Every structure is written in C-alpha cells, then in structure tokens.
Amino acid sequence: GVAFVPQPSVPAPAPAPAAATPLNCEQMAKLSVPASAIALATGGAKVTAATLVPAGGKAPKSHGEYCQLSAEIAPVDPAAPPIKLTLLLPTEWNRKAMMYGGGGYDGSIPVVAGNVPAGPVDALDPVGRGYAVFGSDSGHDATTDPANLGAFALNTEALRNFSFEALKKTRDAAVFLIEQRYAQRPQRSYFAGGSSGGREALAVVQKWPTD
C-alpha cells in the first residue's frame, strides 16, 4: 500500500533548544546530536558530511539550492550497526519537513532528492517545493550479506530499529539538525512511503502521532 500521512500542525515541545541563529552548510558539517535530543536510547549522532548543492534540474523537476547532510546515529549495542541518514536542507525553506520510508528489508537510504512513492511526474519533487527531506537505512546495510538480507535481525537492536525504532531515532535527529540550520522547528511534518515504507508510515502515525 501507499501512505502519505499529514501530521498535526502544532509541533511537540523541543527536546533540546534550537540554535540561537541559523547555521550555514559549512557550519552544519561540524555538528553532533546529543543522545538527549533523541527520545529512544542511542549513542547520539554526528554529521559525517555536508555539501552545498547548487540549484539545478529541469522543469518540472527543478530544485533550488540545498545543503545535503549525511549523518550517523550511534547504537547502544556496539555490535549493532549505526543508522545512516541523509537530510536535505533547502536554502529557501517552506517550514515543512518530510520523511521518506524505505522498502523491503530497507538497508539503504531512500533517494530523498527524488519523488515520493507514486508521486506526480509533472510537478516539483518535495525538495524542489522547499521541504526539508530526510530518510535512513533503518539501521543496517543490505550489502553486508547480499545472500541473506535478513541477517541483520540476529542483532536485537538492529531488528528493533528495522521494526520501528529507527523511524523515531531518525526523525528526532533530523528535527534537531533542522532546528540548528534554520533556528526554528518545522510547522508541519509529513511521512511518505510505499510497500515497507507504507508499513513504516502506519507505525509512525500510531506510535508518535504528535510528531
């Protein structure tokens, strides 16, 4: 199934204060996310790369300038893999955020610069409309054991991350970074996913509706 779930416009209280002033892309490269900013147990997170992407593309799929961040959320169990995520932060932000779900066993980061599942082909993609967009690999790398895509589930923390916990951890880390970039929280947040991402959409709206 396909789910595209709008969330309430009233934001939840911030778990950590936003930056007093907005940060540019270069400054974002040096950031870490304290474990206290993530509601579920993690070892905190850190930005591993930040690249300023110039405006480009062709209509109807053009986009403005954005900062592309790569980040990793550290596990509690040292034997568990990190959660790897990508976050795109448009220079001209529309005050909205969108998280992308994965597919199958996940294990790779969704192409958040592209369209939502079954999205319109004749309109701007979310990043082109000014959304801060992000998604994660759900806490494991599918290429680690291509012959057995479910091997990650032998680790309890990795299995819980895939089941639902990585969704909350990714969202909290991304919102913290969004706050640092713009010095304000999103006014509205959305989740888009199909197939396993549809399951994830149902999980986030059931478990964390105020997000």
Coordinates of C-alpha atoms in Angstrom, one line a residue, residues 55-138:
A55 CA 20.1 24.9 -7.9
G56 CA 19.5 22.7 -10.9
G57 CA 17.4 20.2 -12.6
K58 CA 14.9 20.8 -15.4
A59 CA 11.2 21.7 -15.1
P60 CA 9.0 20.1 -13.8
K61 CA 11.8 18.5 -11.6
S62 CA 14.0 21.6 -10.9
H63 CA 15.1 22.5 -7.4
G64 CA 16.7 25.3 -5.5
E65 CA 20.0 25.3 -3.6
Y66 CA 20.1 23.0 -0.7
C67 CA 22.6 21.6 1.9
Q68 CA 22.9 17.8 1.8
L69 CA 23.9 16.3 5.1
S70 CA 25.0 12.7 5.8
A71 CA 24.8 11.6 9.4
E72 CA 25.1 8.5 11.6
I73 CA 23.2 7.6 14.7
A74 CA 25.3 5.5 17.0
P75 CA 23.8 2.4 18.5
V76 CA 23.8 1.4 22.2
D77 CA 25.0 -2.1 21.5
P78 CA 28.5 -1.8 20.0
A79 CA 27.8 -4.9 17.9
A80 CA 24.8 -3.2 16.2
P81 CA 25.2 -1.1 13.0
P82 CA 24.7 2.6 13.1
I83 CA 21.6 4.2 11.5
K84 CA 22.8 6.2 8.4
L85 CA 20.6 9.0 7.2
T86 CA 20.5 11.7 4.5
L87 CA 18.9 15.1 5.2
L88 CA 18.4 17.8 2.5
L89 CA 18.0 21.4 3.8
P90 CA 16.8 23.9 1.2
T91 CA 18.1 27.4 1.4
E92 CA 14.6 28.6 0.7
W93 CA 12.7 26.5 3.2
N94 CA 8.9 26.2 3.3
R95 CA 8.9 25.5 7.1
K96 CA 7.8 21.9 6.4
A97 CA 9.6 18.5 6.8
M98 CA 9.1 15.2 5.1
M99 CA 10.5 11.8 6.0
Y100 CA 10.8 9.1 3.4
G101 CA 10.2 5.4 4.1
G102 CA 12.1 2.5 2.7
G103 CA 11.2 -0.7 1.0
G104 CA 11.5 -4.4 1.6
Y105 CA 14.1 -5.1 4.3
D106 CA 15.4 -1.5 3.9
G107 CA 19.2 -1.5 4.3
S108 CA 19.7 1.6 2.0
I109 CA 18.9 5.3 2.3
P110 CA 15.9 6.4 0.2
V111 CA 16.6 8.8 -2.6
V112 CA 15.2 11.8 -0.7
A113 CA 16.1 14.2 -3.6
G114 CA 13.5 12.4 -5.7
N115 CA 9.8 11.9 -5.8
V116 CA 7.5 10.4 -3.1
P117 CA 6.2 6.9 -4.0
A118 CA 3.6 7.1 -6.7
G119 CA 4.1 10.9 -6.7
P120 CA 3.2 13.2 -9.6
V121 CA 5.6 13.2 -12.5
D122 CA 4.5 16.6 -13.7
A123 CA 5.2 18.6 -10.5
L124 CA 8.2 19.5 -8.4
D125 CA 9.5 16.9 -6.0
P126 CA 9.4 17.8 -2.3
V127 CA 12.9 19.2 -2.2
G128 CA 12.0 21.4 -5.2
R129 CA 9.0 22.7 -3.3
G130 CA 11.2 23.7 -0.3
Y131 CA 10.7 20.8 2.0
A132 CA 13.4 19.6 4.4
V133 CA 13.5 16.0 3.4
F134 CA 15.2 13.0 5.0
G135 CA 15.3 9.3 5.3
S136 CA 17.5 6.5 6.7
D137 CA 18.7 2.9 6.0
S138 CA 16.7 1.8 9.2

